[in-house]
Amino acid sequence: MNLANYINGELKAPTSGKYLDLFDPSKGEVYGGVPDSGEEEVESAYQAANAAFEDWANLSVDKRSQILVKIADLIDERHEELAQAESLDNGKPLSLARKVDIPRASSNIRFFAQAITQFSSESHEMADAINYTLRSPIGVIGTISPWNLPLYLFTWKIAPALAAGNTVIAKPSEVTPMTAFLFSKICIEAGLPKGVLNILHGDGLKVGASMVKHPGVKAISFTGSTRVGREIASVAAPMFKKISLEMGGKNPNVIFADCDYDLMLDTTVRSSFANQGQICLCGSRILVEKPLYEKFKKDFVERTKKLKIGAPTAADTNIGAIVSKPHFEKILSYIKLAKEEGGTILTGGNTVQPEGHENGWYIEPTIIEGLPHDCRTNLEEIFGPVVTIMPFETEAEALQFANVTDYGLSCTIWTENLSRTQRIAKKIQAGIVWVNTWLHRDLRTPFGGVKSSGVGREGGFEALRFFTEPKNICIKYK
Ligand code: NAD
């Protein structure tokens, strides 16, 4: 089955007539074709988005909101079809796609459909004048998203951009484009005016790079690797485009001996291996206070060994397939590197061939100990079911270890000590800190990273501020 681009309200084949292979990671087999789009499609999408901009920007907030709500309703109606498509495309357990990915895609749209009706801007009064800030949509926006949470992150960008009155060219990952393709059909059915959203499929270096360098695309919202984020910034910055970059992470879990142990253990298994460890917020470096270290190690290994690796569609599967062959090989290369760097594999480290899925890309959840904090395994993002565990003695040491990497996306702290929580949370170099919980999301909060993990914030009014341009208007009193 070949997917199609969505340009000016219509589904269109790529002008090149060429398609990239689309893989089912659970079997390692090709199951479809992804349009191999490029500059031509970007130009057509831009023309459509630009032509649609005035009318969409001038539509009342209520009307824009209603159309978005209709799209969210259709996602809910198609929940099962979308969950199955997401699981097939990505290799994630179907149960996870049902419970997390698809409901969150619908919530993203519904949330921003409502948020825009509550969005406001400031006014600043002087003795002799009033200033008010007008926030207007920017124009044509480019959004570029990754493969790990395909529809979830795709809609997380599109929803605020559209709600704020922009028109959009959106590029899902070529590795997992299926739900974005199904989403284009939903937009057509929901009556989204033509050209308001255009979805282009294909290679990042071709279609993604063409979007970034197109002079008419005024802002880029990107989620993906730090390497690609850096490339995008180097093209967009001299063109003075607005950019929002959500990039990689190497998140620490800091576990103190006084924590709620059972809750911590349950959550740490999840924060290590959910979605095969392919969530930017997964905790991949687990720092444990020395008195608890041996007990934690034993229990964590035992619990991890019980995780069921298998076909994404099987009801009892906890760990599905890795998304692609190159990524599978990258993760394995890091397991090899960890051994070379002196690490001991406590459990995992091997590939798995579930029955009937022998050619799929499966890796056991892997726990490694004995590595220094500044080795490559502990500094570079692996983005798979691989974690390292390390003891620490003091709070100061925990902070030093936690902050050692170039990344700064999120951190989870486990302790019952409130004063310590406040001290550490303030000093951790991360955009998001969870205390005694993980991936606990409120869509109103600012989301993003510091250092090499990000520039700017998504979520709530932060996103609506990003997708609008403020203009100060000063009116003198008479
Ligand atoms: P990636 O950077 O390889 O690709 C992301 C997107 O960028 C894809 O759509 C790709 O086609 C496109 N792209 C590639 N090269 C491009 C270029 N030169 N110009 C424009 N677009 C280009 O990332 P990935 O492998 O798809 O995703 C995994 C990465 O995403 C990990 O590093 C992970 O941490 C990160 N991530 C971050 C967050 C966050 O919120 N911070 C969330 C999810 C994933």
XYZ file of C-alpha atoms and ligand atoms in Angstrom:
522
model
C 0.000 0.000 0.000
C 1.378 3.412 -1.018
C 0.701 6.457 1.144
C -0.062 9.885 -0.316
C 0.803 13.474 0.510
C -1.987 15.811 1.597
C -1.668 19.073 -0.316
C -4.315 21.769 -0.767
C -6.998 19.504 0.670
C -6.252 16.557 -1.610
C -4.342 13.301 -1.390
C -1.582 13.339 -3.993
C 1.067 10.928 -5.231
C 4.647 12.227 -5.221
C 5.627 13.983 -8.453
C 8.740 11.790 -8.667
C 6.515 8.699 -8.672
C 8.991 7.218 -6.198
C 8.333 5.645 -2.820
C 10.541 4.746 0.138
C 10.072 1.365 1.802
C 7.762 1.318 4.790
C 8.614 -1.433 7.295
C 6.683 -3.485 9.796
C 9.352 -3.674 12.543
C 7.658 -6.612 14.237
C 8.501 -8.773 11.220
C 11.282 -6.795 9.548
C 9.180 -6.762 6.352
C 8.192 -4.041 3.912
C 4.443 -3.432 4.031
C 4.022 -0.204 2.090
C 5.545 2.801 0.360
C 6.188 6.322 1.637
C 6.052 9.145 -0.944
C 9.602 10.244 -1.694
C 8.755 13.955 -1.758
C 11.102 16.871 -2.248
C 11.341 20.539 -3.163
C 8.461 20.424 -5.649
C 5.989 19.177 -3.066
C 7.249 21.719 -0.536
C 6.612 24.493 -3.056
C 3.069 23.229 -3.820
C 2.320 22.871 -0.112
C 3.677 26.350 0.540
C 1.518 27.882 -2.223
C -1.559 26.148 -0.782
C -0.765 27.132 2.812
C 0.010 30.710 1.859
C -3.207 31.060 -0.142
C -5.233 29.648 2.770
C -3.593 31.826 5.424
C -5.698 35.034 5.314
C -9.039 33.258 5.540
C -7.912 30.857 8.274
C -6.271 33.617 10.330
C -9.401 35.751 10.052
C -11.817 32.972 10.928
C -13.294 33.501 14.393
C -11.563 31.691 17.229
C -14.807 29.808 17.896
C -15.008 28.531 14.337
C -11.364 27.384 14.301
C -11.930 25.726 17.631
C -15.043 23.888 16.353
C -13.168 22.441 13.398
C -10.375 21.224 15.670
C -12.896 19.632 18.044
C -14.433 17.830 15.063
C -10.968 16.455 14.173
C -10.480 15.277 17.776
C -13.909 13.590 17.700
C -12.952 11.735 14.524
C -9.696 10.554 16.124
C -11.765 9.158 18.997
C -14.146 7.446 16.548
C -11.199 5.850 14.738
C -9.337 4.997 17.942
C -8.903 1.299 17.204
C -7.922 1.724 13.558
C -5.338 4.380 14.492
C -3.955 2.333 17.408
C -3.475 -0.685 15.163
C -1.806 1.430 12.492
C 0.530 3.020 15.058
C 1.530 -0.314 16.531
C 2.147 -1.877 13.112
C 4.196 1.083 11.923
C 6.274 1.603 15.067
C 6.509 -1.851 16.647
C 5.123 -0.606 19.966
C 2.719 -2.817 21.922
C -0.823 -2.355 20.643
C -1.952 -1.950 24.253
C 0.327 1.094 24.589
C -0.895 2.675 21.356
C -4.483 2.170 22.552
C -3.855 3.548 26.009
C -1.372 6.358 25.349
C -0.623 7.362 21.769
C -4.048 7.736 20.243
C -5.913 9.166 23.255
C -3.134 11.716 23.647
C -3.332 12.721 19.966
C -7.013 13.465 20.444
C -6.319 15.312 23.738
C -3.685 17.463 22.053
C -6.190 18.708 19.490
C -9.027 19.103 21.981
C -6.745 20.872 24.473
C -5.570 23.541 22.016
C -9.071 23.920 20.560
C -10.068 25.061 24.056
C -6.833 26.838 24.993
C -7.148 29.277 22.086
C -10.531 30.408 23.393
C -8.808 31.350 26.696
C -5.640 32.871 25.242
C -5.092 36.556 25.878
C -2.329 39.135 25.761
C -1.137 41.885 28.078
C -1.790 45.570 28.282
C 0.502 48.060 30.042
C -0.918 51.370 31.095
C 1.210 54.510 31.460
C 0.139 57.869 32.920
C -0.479 59.240 29.451
C -0.945 56.182 27.200
C -2.030 52.582 26.967
C 0.038 49.818 25.402
C -1.612 46.644 24.301
C 0.021 43.600 22.817
C -1.570 42.213 19.723
C -0.728 38.550 19.115
C -1.180 37.564 15.484
C -0.522 34.270 13.727
C 2.863 34.147 12.029
C 1.925 32.726 8.615
C 3.051 29.424 7.139
C 4.661 27.174 9.743
C 6.772 24.039 9.233
C 6.476 21.217 11.744
C 8.842 18.235 11.743
C 8.335 15.277 14.058
C 10.017 11.963 14.982
C 9.020 8.287 14.979
C 8.831 7.377 18.659
C 5.371 8.794 19.430
C 4.211 9.390 15.865
C 0.656 10.792 15.959
C 1.090 12.038 19.542
C 3.990 14.381 18.671
C 2.690 15.215 15.195
C -0.561 16.612 16.666
C 1.254 18.248 19.617
C 2.701 20.758 17.124
C -0.073 21.026 14.563
C -2.824 21.695 17.100
C -1.411 24.912 18.635
C -0.120 26.150 15.269
C -3.559 25.802 13.669
C -5.483 26.996 16.727
C -3.432 30.212 16.710
C -4.469 30.868 13.097
C -1.399 29.732 11.181
C -1.370 27.431 8.211
C 0.964 24.467 8.349
C 3.228 22.202 6.341
C 3.789 19.148 8.515
C 6.329 16.401 8.019
C 5.973 13.196 10.015
C 8.899 10.809 10.287
C 9.415 8.736 7.141
C 9.917 5.768 9.492
C 6.366 5.979 10.911
C 4.150 7.992 8.539
C 0.991 5.851 8.614
C -1.098 7.621 11.258
C -0.232 11.036 9.790
C -1.567 9.714 6.477
C -4.773 8.530 8.170
C -4.929 11.909 9.886
C -5.044 13.645 6.476
C -8.196 11.683 5.671
C -9.657 12.757 9.011
C -8.931 16.416 8.203
C -10.713 16.083 4.865
C -13.725 14.505 6.583
C -13.740 17.158 9.317
C -14.023 19.900 6.683
C -10.683 21.564 7.410
C -10.449 24.213 4.665
C -8.051 23.241 1.897
C -4.450 24.348 2.271
C -4.734 25.023 6.023
C -2.800 21.850 6.771
C -0.517 20.101 4.293
C 1.201 16.843 5.155
C 4.338 15.889 3.257
C 6.016 12.516 3.508
C 9.575 11.554 2.763
C 13.190 11.779 3.665
C 14.369 14.368 6.182
C 17.297 15.447 4.061
C 15.016 16.099 1.090
C 11.567 17.207 2.154
C 12.490 18.244 5.724
C 15.505 20.273 4.667
C 13.499 21.923 1.832
C 10.881 23.058 4.323
C 13.522 24.533 6.617
C 15.206 26.521 3.865
C 12.005 27.694 2.146
C 11.947 31.485 2.642
C 8.137 31.540 2.952
C 8.076 29.146 5.914
C 8.347 31.598 8.778
C 8.832 29.292 11.748
C 9.963 25.731 12.350
C 8.807 23.566 15.211
C 11.002 20.474 15.375
C 11.148 17.399 17.589
C 13.914 14.886 16.977
C 17.596 14.304 17.516
C 20.047 16.938 18.678
C 22.137 16.323 15.542
C 19.276 17.236 13.197
C 18.147 20.074 15.495
C 21.602 21.594 15.154
C 21.429 21.321 11.347
C 18.016 22.980 11.300
C 19.222 25.800 13.558
C 22.217 26.424 11.298
C 19.922 26.959 8.291
C 17.029 28.718 10.034
C 19.002 31.110 12.267
C 20.619 33.205 9.493
C 17.173 33.448 7.874
C 15.873 34.768 11.253
C 13.157 32.155 11.436
C 11.512 31.461 14.732
C 12.551 27.994 15.898
C 11.409 25.637 18.604
C 13.663 22.597 19.016
C 12.767 19.610 21.199
C 15.735 17.281 21.070
C 17.496 14.360 22.694
C 17.904 13.445 26.336
C 19.963 11.339 28.715
C 17.720 11.686 31.697
C 18.819 10.817 35.235
C 16.639 9.056 37.810
C 17.886 10.024 41.244
C 16.747 7.501 43.846
C 17.266 8.194 47.570
C 17.074 5.500 50.225
C 14.079 7.158 51.907
C 11.828 6.823 48.835
C 8.491 5.020 48.642
C 10.235 1.857 47.469
C 7.436 -0.091 45.788
C 6.115 2.899 43.907
C 9.657 3.806 42.852
C 10.407 0.284 41.622
C 7.178 -0.038 39.615
C 7.682 3.361 38.048
C 11.380 2.866 37.346
C 10.674 -0.305 35.362
C 8.240 1.743 33.284
C 10.435 4.835 32.966
C 13.298 2.624 31.773
C 11.571 0.385 29.244
C 8.192 1.824 28.183
C 7.946 1.991 24.388
C 11.200 -0.071 24.275
C 12.955 2.832 26.013
C 12.222 4.999 22.989
C 10.657 7.934 24.817
C 12.716 11.106 25.067
C 11.692 11.260 28.745
C 12.793 7.742 29.700
C 15.283 7.698 32.564
C 18.375 6.056 31.124
C 20.881 6.767 33.940
C 19.689 5.439 37.265
C 21.531 6.884 40.257
C 20.841 5.082 43.537
C 21.855 6.122 47.060
C 24.400 3.642 48.331
C 22.447 2.076 51.237
C 19.676 1.108 48.792
C 21.891 0.125 45.849
C 22.207 -3.673 46.289
C 18.533 -4.189 47.151
C 17.439 -2.015 44.227
C 19.792 -3.814 41.850
C 18.450 -7.240 42.808
C 14.770 -6.258 42.626
C 15.132 -4.162 39.475
C 16.890 -6.978 37.613
C 14.298 -9.487 38.803
C 11.389 -7.286 37.694
C 13.020 -6.542 34.345
C 13.545 -10.247 33.644
C 9.784 -10.733 33.959
C 8.971 -8.295 31.163
C 7.492 -10.140 28.206
C 9.127 -9.390 24.855
C 6.957 -10.258 21.920
C 4.744 -9.390 18.995
C 3.207 -5.928 19.453
C -0.290 -7.331 18.956
C -0.034 -9.977 21.703
C -2.065 -8.932 24.740
C 0.684 -9.852 27.232
C 3.558 -8.084 25.447
C 5.404 -5.480 27.511
C 8.300 -4.876 25.118
C 7.620 -4.743 21.383
C 9.956 -4.283 18.433
C 12.594 -1.610 17.898
C 11.378 0.836 15.264
C 13.877 0.208 12.454
C 16.878 -1.864 11.477
C 19.347 1.066 11.634
C 18.081 1.979 15.098
C 18.211 -1.673 16.216
C 21.845 -1.805 15.087
C 22.634 1.482 16.810
C 21.292 0.184 20.143
C 23.264 -3.053 19.789
C 26.406 -1.064 19.043
C 25.950 0.809 22.328
C 25.557 -2.458 24.249
C 28.845 -3.577 22.697
C 30.439 -0.243 23.556
C 29.245 -0.503 27.170
C 31.047 -3.840 27.483
C 34.202 -2.378 25.925
C 34.006 0.492 28.407
C 34.031 -1.995 31.276
C 30.323 -2.314 31.993
C 28.717 -5.498 33.285
C 25.429 -6.585 31.758
C 23.183 -7.555 34.687
C 20.352 -8.682 32.440
C 19.489 -8.442 28.750
C 21.924 -7.419 26.065
C 20.666 -9.912 23.470
C 18.361 -9.876 20.504
C 15.133 -11.889 20.659
C 13.268 -13.778 17.939
C 9.642 -14.248 19.054
C 7.839 -17.138 17.362
C 6.378 -16.130 14.010
C 8.343 -12.853 14.148
C 11.873 -14.219 13.767
C 12.990 -11.421 11.426
C 11.670 -8.587 13.597
C 13.937 -6.231 15.533
C 13.701 -7.133 19.204
C 16.196 -6.416 21.996
C 15.965 -7.597 25.587
C 15.577 -4.876 28.211
C 19.145 -4.351 29.344
C 20.633 -3.175 32.644
C 24.317 -2.302 32.853
C 26.418 -1.480 35.915
C 30.009 -0.576 36.666
C 30.445 2.297 34.231
C 31.964 5.700 35.012
C 29.685 8.722 34.683
C 31.745 10.272 31.933
C 32.013 7.319 29.513
C 30.259 7.452 26.142
C 27.575 4.963 27.203
C 26.614 7.348 29.997
C 26.921 10.559 28.002
C 25.359 9.730 24.630
C 21.693 9.106 23.904
C 20.975 5.432 23.154
C 17.182 5.748 22.935
C 16.448 2.068 23.445
C 15.731 -0.483 26.197
C 19.123 0.060 27.821
C 19.795 1.683 31.208
C 22.840 2.014 33.435
C 22.746 1.925 37.226
C 25.266 3.623 39.485
C 25.550 4.241 43.233
C 26.068 7.656 44.818
C 26.950 8.683 48.379
C 25.888 12.272 48.928
C 23.326 14.707 47.597
C 26.115 16.811 46.091
C 27.487 13.763 44.282
C 24.035 12.869 42.959
C 23.641 16.357 41.540
C 27.071 16.322 39.969
C 26.410 12.956 38.288
C 22.924 13.970 37.195
C 24.175 17.167 35.539
C 27.254 15.701 33.863
C 25.842 15.252 30.346
C 25.292 17.852 27.617
C 21.590 17.013 27.708
C 18.988 18.531 30.011
C 15.498 17.318 29.183
C 13.995 15.718 32.291
C 14.885 14.215 35.646
C 12.997 12.079 38.146
C 13.758 12.338 41.856
C 12.649 9.699 44.366
C 12.628 10.832 48.010
C 10.206 11.573 50.834
C 12.340 14.501 52.012
C 10.697 17.748 50.951
C 13.619 20.065 51.659
C 15.958 17.854 49.666
C 13.438 17.737 46.834
C 13.347 21.513 46.676
C 17.138 21.854 46.777
C 17.757 19.303 44.037
C 14.848 20.259 41.799
C 16.201 23.806 41.678
C 19.756 22.779 40.809
C 19.022 20.024 38.296
C 19.825 21.131 34.765
C 16.598 20.020 33.086
C 13.430 21.549 31.709
C 11.173 19.063 33.499
C 11.595 17.552 36.972
C 9.298 14.840 38.280
C 9.249 14.017 41.971
C 7.955 10.576 42.991
C 6.329 10.123 39.595
C 7.210 9.946 35.914
C 5.645 11.134 32.666
C 2.900 12.767 34.679
C 1.690 15.303 32.151
C -0.511 18.357 32.390
C -0.781 19.850 28.911
C -0.864 23.389 30.348
C 2.708 23.191 31.653
C 5.834 24.312 29.775
C 7.511 21.351 28.087
C 11.084 21.314 26.803
C 14.733 20.979 27.624
C 17.863 22.969 28.411
C 21.439 22.600 27.125
C 21.537 20.299 24.064
C 17.986 19.054 24.716
C 16.101 22.050 23.522
C 15.382 25.604 22.620
C 12.003 27.032 23.587
C 9.034 25.429 25.262
C 5.922 23.680 24.015
C 2.661 23.139 25.862
C -0.144 25.404 27.040
C 0.148 29.123 26.407
C 3.900 28.737 25.769
C 3.013 27.011 22.508
C 0.416 29.618 21.602
C 2.968 32.337 22.304
C 5.492 30.577 20.048
C 2.989 30.321 17.211
C 2.015 34.019 17.389
C 3.981 37.211 16.840
C 3.525 39.909 19.487
C 3.136 43.505 18.393
C 3.005 46.358 20.886
C 0.525 49.127 20.099
C 0.901 52.316 22.123
C -2.025 54.771 22.080
C -1.484 58.182 23.617
C -4.289 59.531 25.822
C -5.613 62.952 24.949
P 15.671 12.599 13.718
O 16.283 13.864 14.178
O 16.486 11.648 12.952
O 14.398 12.923 12.793
C 13.340 13.735 13.243
C 12.618 14.317 12.038
O 13.509 15.210 11.360
C 12.185 13.283 11.009
O 10.914 13.642 10.517
C 13.246 13.398 9.942
O 12.816 12.996 8.663
C 13.542 14.895 9.979
N 14.852 15.277 9.447
C 15.991 14.538 9.371
N 16.984 15.270 8.838
C 16.483 16.500 8.583
C 17.031 17.706 8.060
N 18.297 17.805 7.676
N 16.227 18.801 7.945
C 14.947 18.725 8.344
N 14.360 17.614 8.830
C 15.126 16.522 8.969
O 15.038 11.942 15.024
P 14.312 10.526 15.132
O 15.341 9.470 15.029
O 13.132 10.521 14.230
O 13.745 10.591 16.626
C 14.482 10.252 17.768
C 15.018 11.493 18.435
O 13.962 12.376 18.792
C 15.738 11.189 19.740
O 16.916 11.943 19.794
C 14.765 11.679 20.804
O 15.340 12.063 22.031
C 14.142 12.840 20.123
N 12.864 13.193 20.732
C 12.799 14.323 21.494
C 11.615 14.668 22.110
C 11.493 15.917 22.949
O 10.378 16.303 23.240
N 12.577 16.529 23.346
C 10.483 13.866 21.927
C 10.599 12.718 21.151
C 11.792 12.381 20.540
